[in-house]
Tab-separated table of C-alpha atoms and ligand atoms in Angstrom:
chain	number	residue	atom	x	y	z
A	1	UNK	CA	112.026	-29.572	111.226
A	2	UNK	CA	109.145	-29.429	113.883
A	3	UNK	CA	106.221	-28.410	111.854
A	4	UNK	CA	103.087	-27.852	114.332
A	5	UNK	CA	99.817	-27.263	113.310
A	6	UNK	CA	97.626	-25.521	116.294
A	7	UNK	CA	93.984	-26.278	116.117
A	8	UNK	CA	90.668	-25.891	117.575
A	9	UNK	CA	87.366	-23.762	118.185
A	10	UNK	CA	87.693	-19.734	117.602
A	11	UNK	CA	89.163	-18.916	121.541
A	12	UNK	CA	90.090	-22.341	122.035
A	13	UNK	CA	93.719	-21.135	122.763
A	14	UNK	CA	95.450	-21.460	120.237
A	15	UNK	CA	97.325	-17.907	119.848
A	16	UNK	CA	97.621	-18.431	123.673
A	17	UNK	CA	99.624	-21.535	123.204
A	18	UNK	CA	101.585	-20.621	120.360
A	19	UNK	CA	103.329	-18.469	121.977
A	20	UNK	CA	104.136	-20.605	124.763
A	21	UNK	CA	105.568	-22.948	121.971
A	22	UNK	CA	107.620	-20.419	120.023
A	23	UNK	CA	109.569	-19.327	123.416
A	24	UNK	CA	110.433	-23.053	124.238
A	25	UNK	CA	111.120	-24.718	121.310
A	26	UNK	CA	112.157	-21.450	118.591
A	27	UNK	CA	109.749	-21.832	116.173
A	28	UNK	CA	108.598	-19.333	113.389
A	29	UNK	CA	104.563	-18.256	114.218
A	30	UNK	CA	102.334	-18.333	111.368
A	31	UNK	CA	98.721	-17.170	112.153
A	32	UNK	CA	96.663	-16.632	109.115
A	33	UNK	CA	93.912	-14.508	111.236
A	34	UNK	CA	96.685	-12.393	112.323
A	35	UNK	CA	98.207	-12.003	109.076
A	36	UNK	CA	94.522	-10.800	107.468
A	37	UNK	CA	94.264	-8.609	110.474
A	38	UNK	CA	97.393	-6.737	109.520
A	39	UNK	CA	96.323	-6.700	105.693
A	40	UNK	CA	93.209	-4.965	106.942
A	41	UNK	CA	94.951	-2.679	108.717
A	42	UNK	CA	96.721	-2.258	105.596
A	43	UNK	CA	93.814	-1.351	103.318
A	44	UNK	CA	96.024	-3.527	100.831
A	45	UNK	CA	93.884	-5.380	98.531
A	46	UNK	CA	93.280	-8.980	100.380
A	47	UNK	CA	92.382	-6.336	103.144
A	48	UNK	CA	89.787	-5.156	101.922
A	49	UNK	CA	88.410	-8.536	100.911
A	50	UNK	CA	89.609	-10.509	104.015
A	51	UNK	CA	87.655	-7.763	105.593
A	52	UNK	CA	83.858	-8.517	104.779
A	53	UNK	CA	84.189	-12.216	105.825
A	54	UNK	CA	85.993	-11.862	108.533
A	55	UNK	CA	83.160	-9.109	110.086
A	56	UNK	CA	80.828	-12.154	109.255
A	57	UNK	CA	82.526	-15.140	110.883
A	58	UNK	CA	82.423	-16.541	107.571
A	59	UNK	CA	86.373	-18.020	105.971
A	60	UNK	CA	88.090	-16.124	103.626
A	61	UNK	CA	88.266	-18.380	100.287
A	62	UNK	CA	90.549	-20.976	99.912
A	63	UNK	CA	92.760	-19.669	97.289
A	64	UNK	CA	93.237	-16.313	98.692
A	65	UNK	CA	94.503	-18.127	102.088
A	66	UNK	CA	96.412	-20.502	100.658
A	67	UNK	CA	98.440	-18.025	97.808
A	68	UNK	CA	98.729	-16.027	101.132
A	69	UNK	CA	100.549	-19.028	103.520
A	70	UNK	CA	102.799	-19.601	100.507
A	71	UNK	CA	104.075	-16.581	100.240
A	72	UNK	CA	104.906	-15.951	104.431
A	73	UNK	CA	106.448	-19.551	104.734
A	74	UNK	CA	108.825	-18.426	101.664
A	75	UNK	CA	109.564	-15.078	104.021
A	76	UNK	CA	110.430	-18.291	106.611
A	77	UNK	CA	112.801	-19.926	105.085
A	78	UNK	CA	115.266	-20.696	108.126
A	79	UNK	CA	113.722	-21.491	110.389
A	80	UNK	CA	113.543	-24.692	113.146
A	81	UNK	CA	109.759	-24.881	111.885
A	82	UNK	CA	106.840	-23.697	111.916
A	83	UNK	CA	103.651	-23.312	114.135
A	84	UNK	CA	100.503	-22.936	112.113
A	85	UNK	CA	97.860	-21.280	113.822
A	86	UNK	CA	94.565	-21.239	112.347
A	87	UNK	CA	95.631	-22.825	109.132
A	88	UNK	CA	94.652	-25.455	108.085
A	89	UNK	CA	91.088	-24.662	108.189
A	90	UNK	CA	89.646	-26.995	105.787
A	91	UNK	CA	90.265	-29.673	103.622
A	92	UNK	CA	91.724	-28.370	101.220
A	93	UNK	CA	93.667	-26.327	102.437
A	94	UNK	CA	95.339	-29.289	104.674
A	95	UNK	CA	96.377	-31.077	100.973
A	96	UNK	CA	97.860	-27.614	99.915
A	97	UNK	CA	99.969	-26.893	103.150
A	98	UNK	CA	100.560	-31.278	102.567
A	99	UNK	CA	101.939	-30.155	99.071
A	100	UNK	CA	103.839	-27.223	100.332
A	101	UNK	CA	106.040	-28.540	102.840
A	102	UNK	CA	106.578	-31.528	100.765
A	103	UNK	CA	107.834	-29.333	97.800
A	104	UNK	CA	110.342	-27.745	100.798
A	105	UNK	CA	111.625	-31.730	101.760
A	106	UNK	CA	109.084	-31.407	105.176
A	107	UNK	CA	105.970	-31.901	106.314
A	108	UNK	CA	103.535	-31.285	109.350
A	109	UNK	CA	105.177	-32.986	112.177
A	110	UNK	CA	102.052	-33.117	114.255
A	111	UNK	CA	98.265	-31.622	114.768
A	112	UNK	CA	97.347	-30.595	118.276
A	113	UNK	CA	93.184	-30.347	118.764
A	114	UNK	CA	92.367	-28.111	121.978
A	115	UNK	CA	89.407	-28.998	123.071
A	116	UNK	CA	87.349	-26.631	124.899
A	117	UNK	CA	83.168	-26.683	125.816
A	118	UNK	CA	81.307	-24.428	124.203
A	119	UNK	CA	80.236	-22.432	127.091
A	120	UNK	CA	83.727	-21.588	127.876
A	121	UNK	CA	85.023	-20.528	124.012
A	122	UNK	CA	82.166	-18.249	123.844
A	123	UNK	CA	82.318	-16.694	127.766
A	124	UNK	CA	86.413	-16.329	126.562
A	125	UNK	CA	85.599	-14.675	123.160
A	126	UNK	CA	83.155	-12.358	124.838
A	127	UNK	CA	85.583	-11.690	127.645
A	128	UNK	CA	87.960	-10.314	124.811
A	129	UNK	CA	85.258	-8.641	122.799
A	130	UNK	CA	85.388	-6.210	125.966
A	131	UNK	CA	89.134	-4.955	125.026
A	132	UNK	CA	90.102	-6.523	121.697
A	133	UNK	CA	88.483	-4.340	118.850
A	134	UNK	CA	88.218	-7.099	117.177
A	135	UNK	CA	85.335	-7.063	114.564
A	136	UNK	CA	84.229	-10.608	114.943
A	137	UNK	CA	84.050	-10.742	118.772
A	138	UNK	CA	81.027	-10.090	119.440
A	139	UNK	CA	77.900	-12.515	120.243
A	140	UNK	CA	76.526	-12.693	116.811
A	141	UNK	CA	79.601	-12.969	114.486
A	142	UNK	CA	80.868	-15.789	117.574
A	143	UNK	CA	77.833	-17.811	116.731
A	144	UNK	CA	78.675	-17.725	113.320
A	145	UNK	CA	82.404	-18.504	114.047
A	146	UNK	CA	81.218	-21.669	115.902
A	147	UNK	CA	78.855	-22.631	113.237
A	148	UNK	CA	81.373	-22.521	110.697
A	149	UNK	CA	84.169	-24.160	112.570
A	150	UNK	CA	81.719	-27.097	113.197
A	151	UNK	CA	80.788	-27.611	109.351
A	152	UNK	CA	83.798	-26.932	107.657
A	153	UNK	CA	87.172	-26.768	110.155
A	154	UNK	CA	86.258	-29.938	112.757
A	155	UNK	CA	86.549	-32.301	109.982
A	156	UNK	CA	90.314	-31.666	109.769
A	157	UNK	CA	90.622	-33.699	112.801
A	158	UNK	CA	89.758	-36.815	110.629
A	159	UNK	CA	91.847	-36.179	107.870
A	160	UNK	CA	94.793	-35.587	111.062
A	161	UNK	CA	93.763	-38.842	112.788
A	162	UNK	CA	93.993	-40.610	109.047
A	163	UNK	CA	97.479	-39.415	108.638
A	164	UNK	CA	98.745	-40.558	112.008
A	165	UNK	CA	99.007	-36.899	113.126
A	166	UNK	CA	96.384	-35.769	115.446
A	167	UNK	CA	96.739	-35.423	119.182
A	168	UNK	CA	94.010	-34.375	121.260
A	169	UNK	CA	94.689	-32.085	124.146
A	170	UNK	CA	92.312	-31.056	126.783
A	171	UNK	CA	91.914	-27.239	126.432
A	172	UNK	CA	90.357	-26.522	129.676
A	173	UNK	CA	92.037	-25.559	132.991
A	174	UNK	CA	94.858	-23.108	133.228
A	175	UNK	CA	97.262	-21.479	130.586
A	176	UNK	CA	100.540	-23.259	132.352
A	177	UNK	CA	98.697	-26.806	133.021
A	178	UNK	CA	97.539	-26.805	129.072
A	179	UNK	CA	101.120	-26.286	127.732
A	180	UNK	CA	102.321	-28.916	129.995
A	181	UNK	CA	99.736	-31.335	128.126
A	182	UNK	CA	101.140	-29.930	124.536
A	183	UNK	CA	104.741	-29.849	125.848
A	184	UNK	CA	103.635	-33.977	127.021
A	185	UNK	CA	102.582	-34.060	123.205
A	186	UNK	CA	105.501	-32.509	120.794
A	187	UNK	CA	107.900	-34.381	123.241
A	188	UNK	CA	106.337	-37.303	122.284
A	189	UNK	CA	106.660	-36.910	118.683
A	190	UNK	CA	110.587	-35.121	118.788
B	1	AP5	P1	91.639	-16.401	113.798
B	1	AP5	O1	92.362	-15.159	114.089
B	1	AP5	O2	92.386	-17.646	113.560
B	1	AP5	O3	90.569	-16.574	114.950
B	1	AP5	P2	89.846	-17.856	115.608
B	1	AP5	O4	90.147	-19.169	115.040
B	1	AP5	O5	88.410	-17.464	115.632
B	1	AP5	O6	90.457	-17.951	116.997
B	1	AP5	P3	90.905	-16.825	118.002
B	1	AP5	O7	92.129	-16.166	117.539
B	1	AP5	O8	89.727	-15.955	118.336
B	1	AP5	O9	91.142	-17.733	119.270
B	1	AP5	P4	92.407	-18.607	119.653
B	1	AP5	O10	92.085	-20.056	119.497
B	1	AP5	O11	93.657	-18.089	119.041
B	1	AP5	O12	92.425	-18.338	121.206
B	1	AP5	P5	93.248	-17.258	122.061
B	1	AP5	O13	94.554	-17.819	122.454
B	1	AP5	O14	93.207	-15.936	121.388
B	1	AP5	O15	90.691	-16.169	112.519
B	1	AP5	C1	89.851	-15.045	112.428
B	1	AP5	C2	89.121	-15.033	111.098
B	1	AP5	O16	90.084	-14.888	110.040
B	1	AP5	C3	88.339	-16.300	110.739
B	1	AP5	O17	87.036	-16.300	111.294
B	1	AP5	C4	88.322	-16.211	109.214
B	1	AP5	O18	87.367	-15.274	108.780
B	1	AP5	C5	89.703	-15.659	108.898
B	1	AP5	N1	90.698	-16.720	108.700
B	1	AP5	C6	91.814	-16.961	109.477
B	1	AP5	N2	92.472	-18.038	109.043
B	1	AP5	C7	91.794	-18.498	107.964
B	1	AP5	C8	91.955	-19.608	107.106
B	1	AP5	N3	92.978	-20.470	107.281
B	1	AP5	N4	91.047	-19.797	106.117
B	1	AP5	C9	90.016	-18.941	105.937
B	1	AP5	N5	89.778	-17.883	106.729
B	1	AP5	C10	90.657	-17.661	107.730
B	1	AP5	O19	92.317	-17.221	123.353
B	1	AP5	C11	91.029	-16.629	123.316
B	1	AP5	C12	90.812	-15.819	124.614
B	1	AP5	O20	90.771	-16.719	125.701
B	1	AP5	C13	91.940	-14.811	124.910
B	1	AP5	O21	91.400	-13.675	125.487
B	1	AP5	C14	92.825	-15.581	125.904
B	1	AP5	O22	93.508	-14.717	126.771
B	1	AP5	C15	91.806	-16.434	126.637
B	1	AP5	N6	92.348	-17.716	127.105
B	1	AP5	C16	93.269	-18.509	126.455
B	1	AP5	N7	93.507	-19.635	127.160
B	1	AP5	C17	92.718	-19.553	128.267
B	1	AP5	C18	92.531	-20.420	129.389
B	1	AP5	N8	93.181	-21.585	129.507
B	1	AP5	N9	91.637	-20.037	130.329
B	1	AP5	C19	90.962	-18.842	130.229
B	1	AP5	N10	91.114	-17.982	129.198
B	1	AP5	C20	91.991	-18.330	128.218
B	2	MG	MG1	94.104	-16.655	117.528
């Protein structure tokens, strides 16, 4: 199994890339901001919760997330593996997806960290604010993604590079010379 976790900044590319990744290699797509965008849309119960801190920039608690992941990679069960999109987002939520895909004989094959200036994630995120409908893209709630990706999400490259795991890609330039550099980097690992 090819487990990928995609990671970096909010608008650092990685829904952009992912699916770039599922068409040439078949793997299952798992983005937890998509999934709490559909719960929203939902009014289900996580929804409604996800809701509030997502308007804010702030994360959606731990256990909520992680009870969430569980239950979609069980809906994923055949697959080739898995791209994980915005998950892991902290600590420990990178020892419970660790946990999870051990308990299913895997584990996350390898971490790829876009890197993008900050200039450039927050002209992109505006860009998108113009057309998205998105709640959180918008100058305010962008600053507050930023903020929180520094203090609590960046750290997960450490834990990465500790495990072996972490490849750093450069995540400016154009869409097609990017995936060539992540394309360079599962290779590598396959
Ligand atoms: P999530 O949906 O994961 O949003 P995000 O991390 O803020 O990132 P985005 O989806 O905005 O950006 P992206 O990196 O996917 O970039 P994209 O390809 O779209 O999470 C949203 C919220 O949900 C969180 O804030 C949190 O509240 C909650 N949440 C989600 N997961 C959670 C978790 N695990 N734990 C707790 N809470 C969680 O690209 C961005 C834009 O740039 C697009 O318009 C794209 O077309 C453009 N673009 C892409 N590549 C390029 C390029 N090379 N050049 C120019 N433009 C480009
Ligand atoms: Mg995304």
């Amino acid at each position: 199994m090819l487990n990928v976790v995609i990671f970096g900044a909010p608008g650092s590319g990685k829904g952009t890339q992912s699916e770039l990744i599922i068409k040439a290699y078949g793997l299952d797509h798992i983005s937890t901001g998509d999934v709490l965008r559909a719960e929203i849309k939902g009014q289900t119960e996580l929804g409604n919760i996800a809701e509030g801190y997502i308007s804010k920039g702030q994360l959606v608690p731990d256990e909520l997330i992680i009870d969430m992941l569980a239950k979609v990679l069980d809906s994923k069960k055949t697959s080739e593996g898995v791209i994980f999109d915005g998950f892991p987002r902290t600590i420990p939520q990178a020892k419970a997806l660790k946990v999870m895909l051990n308990e299913r004989g895997t584990d996350v094959s390898v971490m790829l960290n876009l890197e993008v200036a900050e200039e450039e994630l927050i002209q992109r995120l505006l860009k998108r604010g113009e057309i998205s409908g998105r709640s959180d893209d918008n100058l305010e709630t962008i600053k507050s993604r930023l903020a929180v990706y520094h203090s609590q999400t960046a750290p997960l490259a450490t834990y990465y590079m500790e495990e072996g795991k972490h490849s750093a890609i450069k995540g400016m330039g154009t869409v097609e010379d990017i995936f060539t550099r992540v394309q360079e980097a599962i290779n590598a690992i396959k």
